[in-house]
Amino acid sequence: HGVDKSAAVVRGAVANADAAGLSGRCTFGHGNCRELHSTFASGPLFDAVASNVPWGVQTAKGGNGDELLDKIYRGLLSSSWHVTKPNARCALLVLKWNLLLDIARRSGLWTVEALVPIRTSALSPVIVVLVRRDADEERRGVLETLRAYSAYFHEVTAPSPHEGKKREAGHALKEREAS
């Protein structure tokens, strides 16, 4: 399955698949990479997502390049997570790979498997390969650690045997001062 927001790109992909004799094995449609979960809501879960996402060269001309790329990368990673199987791969060809890595790591949805620099005539993009994580991995880990520490926390938060005597002495002092 292939998705692009440009109808011209979709037509080109269909023509390329036809020329390669793959027309019966590939489907292409109009869509947004940030909404894959809507595009494929009733479809199968995928083993992999591969994308040549915008590099930011054109978006930077408007003055908000990194802000727009941030939005694209966040949306793509989130929607890709929703349409992939556990341990699926996401391979993305990007120029602003540091931005993508930061977003992927902070999302908690993906881990970095590989970074493959590519040299073109004037630019140096990187293929970033990510592995889908179970969204609850971190939460489960924290909860297990807290359970292991629960006896310790109980001891720390439980009042000491002397606590009651201190309170009684404090009340007696306040009563004397009030009279």
PDB file of C-alpha atoms in Angstrom:
ATOM      1  CA  HIS A   1       0.000   0.000   0.000  1.00  0.00           C
ATOM      2  CA  GLY A   2       1.288   3.442  -0.838  1.00  0.00           C
ATOM      3  CA  VAL A   3       0.003   6.817   0.295  1.00  0.00           C
ATOM      4  CA  ASP A   4       0.929  10.347  -0.718  1.00  0.00           C
ATOM      5  CA  LYS A   5      -0.822  13.677  -0.350  1.00  0.00           C
ATOM      6  CA  SER A   6       0.037  14.589  -3.949  1.00  0.00           C
ATOM      7  CA  ALA A   7      -2.226  13.101  -6.607  1.00  0.00           C
ATOM      8  CA  ALA A   8       0.598  13.499  -9.151  1.00  0.00           C
ATOM      9  CA  VAL A   9       2.934  11.400  -6.995  1.00  0.00           C
ATOM     10  CA  VAL A  10       0.253   8.716  -6.618  1.00  0.00           C
ATOM     11  CA  ARG A  11      -0.176   8.603 -10.429  1.00  0.00           C
ATOM     12  CA  GLY A  12       3.614   8.294 -10.798  1.00  0.00           C
ATOM     13  CA  ALA A  13       3.736   5.437  -8.287  1.00  0.00           C
ATOM     14  CA  VAL A  14       0.963   3.597 -10.145  1.00  0.00           C
ATOM     15  CA  ALA A  15       2.844   4.067 -13.443  1.00  0.00           C
ATOM     16  CA  ASN A  16       6.093   2.810 -11.871  1.00  0.00           C
ATOM     17  CA  ALA A  17       4.331  -0.265 -10.449  1.00  0.00           C
ATOM     18  CA  ASP A  18       2.763  -0.973 -13.855  1.00  0.00           C
ATOM     19  CA  ALA A  19       6.143  -0.624 -15.596  1.00  0.00           C
ATOM     20  CA  ALA A  20       7.683  -3.044 -13.093  1.00  0.00           C
ATOM     21  CA  GLY A  21       4.867  -5.577 -13.580  1.00  0.00           C
ATOM     22  CA  LEU A  22       3.609  -5.098  -9.997  1.00  0.00           C
ATOM     23  CA  SER A  23       0.274  -3.425 -10.670  1.00  0.00           C
ATOM     24  CA  GLY A  24      -1.746  -6.312  -9.235  1.00  0.00           C
ATOM     25  CA  ARG A  25       0.380  -6.498  -6.095  1.00  0.00           C
ATOM     26  CA  CYS A  26       0.466  -2.806  -5.117  1.00  0.00           C
ATOM     27  CA  THR A  27      -2.166  -0.258  -4.234  1.00  0.00           C
ATOM     28  CA  PHE A  28      -1.703   3.489  -4.045  1.00  0.00           C
ATOM     29  CA  GLY A  29      -3.978   6.175  -2.760  1.00  0.00           C
ATOM     30  CA  HIS A  30      -4.278   9.776  -1.786  1.00  0.00           C
ATOM     31  CA  GLY A  31      -3.671  10.392   1.920  1.00  0.00           C
ATOM     32  CA  ASN A  32      -1.631  12.079   4.606  1.00  0.00           C
ATOM     33  CA  CYS A  33       1.259  10.384   6.408  1.00  0.00           C
ATOM     34  CA  ARG A  34       0.010  11.882   9.677  1.00  0.00           C
ATOM     35  CA  GLU A  35      -3.334  10.116   9.298  1.00  0.00           C
ATOM     36  CA  LEU A  36      -2.368   6.549   8.400  1.00  0.00           C
ATOM     37  CA  HIS A  37      -4.489   5.293  11.287  1.00  0.00           C
ATOM     38  CA  SER A  38      -7.547   6.804   9.554  1.00  0.00           C
ATOM     39  CA  THR A  39      -6.512   5.757   6.038  1.00  0.00           C
ATOM     40  CA  PHE A  40      -5.967   2.131   7.087  1.00  0.00           C
ATOM     41  CA  ALA A  41      -8.465   1.947   9.978  1.00  0.00           C
ATOM     42  CA  SER A  42     -10.117  -1.201   8.675  1.00  0.00           C
ATOM     43  CA  GLY A  43      -7.057  -2.618   6.970  1.00  0.00           C
ATOM     44  CA  PRO A  44      -4.326  -4.973   8.092  1.00  0.00           C
ATOM     45  CA  LEU A  45      -1.507  -4.107  10.440  1.00  0.00           C
ATOM     46  CA  PHE A  46       1.799  -3.722   8.633  1.00  0.00           C
ATOM     47  CA  ASP A  47       5.214  -5.236   9.285  1.00  0.00           C
ATOM     48  CA  ALA A  48       6.959  -2.097   8.072  1.00  0.00           C
ATOM     49  CA  VAL A  49       6.507   1.507   7.024  1.00  0.00           C
ATOM     50  CA  ALA A  50       8.967   3.120   4.617  1.00  0.00           C
ATOM     51  CA  SER A  51       8.858   6.779   3.727  1.00  0.00           C
ATOM     52  CA  ASN A  52      10.795   9.502   2.021  1.00  0.00           C
ATOM     53  CA  VAL A  53       9.280  12.255   4.166  1.00  0.00           C
ATOM     54  CA  PRO A  54       9.844  15.945   3.368  1.00  0.00           C
ATOM     55  CA  TRP A  55      13.444  16.925   3.995  1.00  0.00           C
ATOM     56  CA  GLY A  56      12.686  20.486   5.009  1.00  0.00           C
ATOM     57  CA  VAL A  57      14.458  22.139   2.089  1.00  0.00           C
ATOM     58  CA  GLN A  58      11.223  23.576   0.645  1.00  0.00           C
ATOM     59  CA  THR A  59       9.486  24.031   4.003  1.00  0.00           C
ATOM     60  CA  ALA A  60      12.418  26.079   5.305  1.00  0.00           C
ATOM     61  CA  LYS A  61      11.791  28.692   2.613  1.00  0.00           C
ATOM     62  CA  GLY A  62       8.599  29.693   4.430  1.00  0.00           C
ATOM     63  CA  GLY A  63      10.568  30.374   7.603  1.00  0.00           C
ATOM     64  CA  ASN A  64       8.921  27.659   9.717  1.00  0.00           C
ATOM     65  CA  GLY A  65      10.751  24.612   8.378  1.00  0.00           C
ATOM     66  CA  ASP A  66      11.655  22.867  11.639  1.00  0.00           C
ATOM     67  CA  GLU A  67       8.239  23.621  13.137  1.00  0.00           C
ATOM     68  CA  LEU A  68       6.494  22.057  10.139  1.00  0.00           C
ATOM     69  CA  LEU A  69       8.890  19.088  10.068  1.00  0.00           C
ATOM     70  CA  ASP A  70       8.291  18.578  13.795  1.00  0.00           C
ATOM     71  CA  LYS A  71       4.548  18.367  13.084  1.00  0.00           C
ATOM     72  CA  ILE A  72       5.073  15.992  10.158  1.00  0.00           C
ATOM     73  CA  TYR A  73       7.495  13.725  12.043  1.00  0.00           C
ATOM     74  CA  ARG A  74       5.294  13.558  15.172  1.00  0.00           C
ATOM     75  CA  GLY A  75       2.217  12.745  13.117  1.00  0.00           C
ATOM     76  CA  LEU A  76       3.989  10.163  10.983  1.00  0.00           C
ATOM     77  CA  LEU A  77       5.495   8.350  13.970  1.00  0.00           C
ATOM     78  CA  SER A  78       2.210   8.314  15.854  1.00  0.00           C
ATOM     79  CA  SER A  79       0.091   7.189  12.913  1.00  0.00           C
ATOM     80  CA  SER A  80       2.711   4.605  11.851  1.00  0.00           C
ATOM     81  CA  TRP A  81       2.665   3.138  15.353  1.00  0.00           C
ATOM     82  CA  HIS A  82      -1.108   2.662  15.101  1.00  0.00           C
ATOM     83  CA  VAL A  83      -0.970   0.776  11.779  1.00  0.00           C
ATOM     84  CA  THR A  84       1.969  -1.520  12.524  1.00  0.00           C
ATOM     85  CA  LYS A  85       2.401  -4.808  14.321  1.00  0.00           C
ATOM     86  CA  PRO A  86       4.546  -5.128  17.454  1.00  0.00           C
ATOM     87  CA  ASN A  87       8.272  -4.991  16.582  1.00  0.00           C
ATOM     88  CA  ALA A  88       7.498  -3.551  13.134  1.00  0.00           C
ATOM     89  CA  ARG A  89      10.154  -1.440  11.434  1.00  0.00           C
ATOM     90  CA  CYS A  90       9.812   2.133  10.259  1.00  0.00           C
ATOM     91  CA  ALA A  91      12.473   3.234   7.752  1.00  0.00           C
ATOM     92  CA  LEU A  92      12.526   6.948   7.020  1.00  0.00           C
ATOM     93  CA  LEU A  93      14.808   8.847   4.662  1.00  0.00           C
ATOM     94  CA  VAL A  94      15.296  12.285   6.221  1.00  0.00           C
ATOM     95  CA  LEU A  95      17.687  15.201   6.129  1.00  0.00           C
ATOM     96  CA  LYS A  96      16.888  16.474   9.652  1.00  0.00           C
ATOM     97  CA  TRP A  97      17.623  13.127  11.272  1.00  0.00           C
ATOM     98  CA  ASN A  98      18.544  14.643  14.655  1.00  0.00           C
ATOM     99  CA  LEU A  99      15.081  16.175  14.898  1.00  0.00           C
ATOM    100  CA  LEU A 100      13.463  12.840  13.998  1.00  0.00           C
ATOM    101  CA  LEU A 101      15.581  10.938  16.547  1.00  0.00           C
ATOM    102  CA  ASP A 102      14.666  13.382  19.290  1.00  0.00           C
ATOM    103  CA  ILE A 103      10.959  13.090  18.514  1.00  0.00           C
ATOM    104  CA  ALA A 104      11.099   9.278  18.225  1.00  0.00           C
ATOM    105  CA  ARG A 105      12.945   8.891  21.535  1.00  0.00           C
ATOM    106  CA  ARG A 106      10.657  11.279  23.406  1.00  0.00           C
ATOM    107  CA  SER A 107       7.539   9.604  22.017  1.00  0.00           C
ATOM    108  CA  GLY A 108       8.346   6.333  23.755  1.00  0.00           C
ATOM    109  CA  LEU A 109       6.755   4.519  20.798  1.00  0.00           C
ATOM    110  CA  TRP A 110       9.933   3.726  18.862  1.00  0.00           C
ATOM    111  CA  THR A 111      13.541   2.716  19.500  1.00  0.00           C
ATOM    112  CA  VAL A 112      16.377   3.440  17.115  1.00  0.00           C
ATOM    113  CA  GLU A 113      17.721   0.358  15.355  1.00  0.00           C
ATOM    114  CA  ALA A 114      20.005   1.871  12.722  1.00  0.00           C
ATOM    115  CA  LEU A 115      21.200   5.090  11.132  1.00  0.00           C
ATOM    116  CA  VAL A 116      22.484   4.841   7.578  1.00  0.00           C
ATOM    117  CA  PRO A 117      23.997   8.019   6.086  1.00  0.00           C
ATOM    118  CA  ILE A 118      23.438   8.496   2.358  1.00  0.00           C
ATOM    119  CA  ARG A 119      25.475  10.839   0.182  1.00  0.00           C
ATOM    120  CA  THR A 120      23.739  12.720  -2.601  1.00  0.00           C
ATOM    121  CA  SER A 121      25.233  15.407  -4.805  1.00  0.00           C
ATOM    122  CA  ALA A 122      24.690  18.244  -2.351  1.00  0.00           C
ATOM    123  CA  LEU A 123      22.953  16.852   0.726  1.00  0.00           C
ATOM    124  CA  SER A 124      23.592  14.126   3.282  1.00  0.00           C
ATOM    125  CA  PRO A 125      20.303  12.505   4.295  1.00  0.00           C
ATOM    126  CA  VAL A 126      20.101   9.560   6.665  1.00  0.00           C
ATOM    127  CA  ILE A 127      17.924   6.462   6.613  1.00  0.00           C
ATOM    128  CA  VAL A 128      16.590   6.159  10.148  1.00  0.00           C
ATOM    129  CA  VAL A 129      15.342   2.672  11.035  1.00  0.00           C
ATOM    130  CA  LEU A 130      13.074   2.511  14.055  1.00  0.00           C
ATOM    131  CA  VAL A 131      11.498  -0.458  15.852  1.00  0.00           C
ATOM    132  CA  ARG A 132       7.958  -0.231  17.205  1.00  0.00           C
ATOM    133  CA  ARG A 133       7.736  -0.552  20.968  1.00  0.00           C
ATOM    134  CA  ASP A 134       4.835  -1.645  23.090  1.00  0.00           C
ATOM    135  CA  ALA A 135       3.442   1.627  24.448  1.00  0.00           C
ATOM    136  CA  ASP A 136       3.145   0.172  27.934  1.00  0.00           C
ATOM    137  CA  GLU A 137       6.755  -1.050  28.265  1.00  0.00           C
ATOM    138  CA  GLU A 138       7.927   1.979  30.240  1.00  0.00           C
ATOM    139  CA  ARG A 139       4.803   2.116  32.362  1.00  0.00           C
ATOM    140  CA  ARG A 140       5.053  -1.584  33.202  1.00  0.00           C
ATOM    141  CA  GLY A 141       8.712  -1.145  34.124  1.00  0.00           C
ATOM    142  CA  VAL A 142       7.975   1.743  36.470  1.00  0.00           C
ATOM    143  CA  LEU A 143       5.061  -0.092  38.087  1.00  0.00           C
ATOM    144  CA  GLU A 144       7.199  -3.206  38.660  1.00  0.00           C
ATOM    145  CA  THR A 145       9.916  -1.102  40.262  1.00  0.00           C
ATOM    146  CA  LEU A 146       7.387   0.674  42.471  1.00  0.00           C
ATOM    147  CA  ARG A 147       5.924  -2.669  43.555  1.00  0.00           C
ATOM    148  CA  ALA A 148       9.399  -3.887  44.444  1.00  0.00           C
ATOM    149  CA  TYR A 149       9.948  -0.727  46.488  1.00  0.00           C
ATOM    150  CA  SER A 150       6.486  -0.745  48.080  1.00  0.00           C
ATOM    151  CA  ALA A 151       7.710  -2.263  51.349  1.00  0.00           C
ATOM    152  CA  TYR A 152      10.418   0.390  51.563  1.00  0.00           C
ATOM    153  CA  PHE A 153       7.969   3.214  50.804  1.00  0.00           C
ATOM    154  CA  HIS A 154       5.583   1.873  53.435  1.00  0.00           C
ATOM    155  CA  GLU A 155       8.380   1.942  56.020  1.00  0.00           C
ATOM    156  CA  VAL A 156       9.395   5.464  55.058  1.00  0.00           C
ATOM    157  CA  THR A 157       5.863   6.874  55.080  1.00  0.00           C
ATOM    158  CA  ALA A 158       4.631   4.990  58.148  1.00  0.00           C
ATOM    159  CA  PRO A 159       4.757   7.087  61.311  1.00  0.00           C
ATOM    160  CA  SER A 160       7.523   6.257  63.715  1.00  0.00           C
ATOM    161  CA  PRO A 161       6.613   4.890  67.175  1.00  0.00           C
ATOM    162  CA  HIS A 162       7.671   8.243  68.646  1.00  0.00           C
ATOM    163  CA  GLU A 163       5.422  10.241  66.298  1.00  0.00           C
ATOM    164  CA  GLY A 164       2.333   9.871  68.503  1.00  0.00           C
ATOM    165  CA  LYS A 165       4.243  10.969  71.619  1.00  0.00           C
ATOM    166  CA  LYS A 166       5.552  14.053  69.792  1.00  0.00           C
ATOM    167  CA  ARG A 167       2.023  15.012  68.714  1.00  0.00           C
ATOM    168  CA  GLU A 168       0.696  14.564  72.267  1.00  0.00           C
ATOM    169  CA  ALA A 169       3.496  16.736  73.659  1.00  0.00           C
ATOM    170  CA  GLY A 170       2.808  19.400  71.014  1.00  0.00           C
ATOM    171  CA  HIS A 171      -0.903  19.494  71.857  1.00  0.00           C
ATOM    172  CA  ALA A 172      -0.138  19.758  75.579  1.00  0.00           C
ATOM    173  CA  LEU A 173       2.224  22.693  74.921  1.00  0.00           C
ATOM    174  CA  LYS A 174      -0.383  24.501  72.785  1.00  0.00           C
ATOM    175  CA  GLU A 175      -3.044  23.971  75.501  1.00  0.00           C
ATOM    176  CA  ARG A 176      -0.686  25.473  78.149  1.00  0.00           C
ATOM    177  CA  GLU A 177       0.097  28.466  75.929  1.00  0.00           C
ATOM    178  CA  ALA A 178      -3.614  29.065  75.262  1.00  0.00           C
ATOM    179  CA  SER A 179      -4.479  29.114  79.009  1.00  0.00           C
TER     180      SER A 179
END
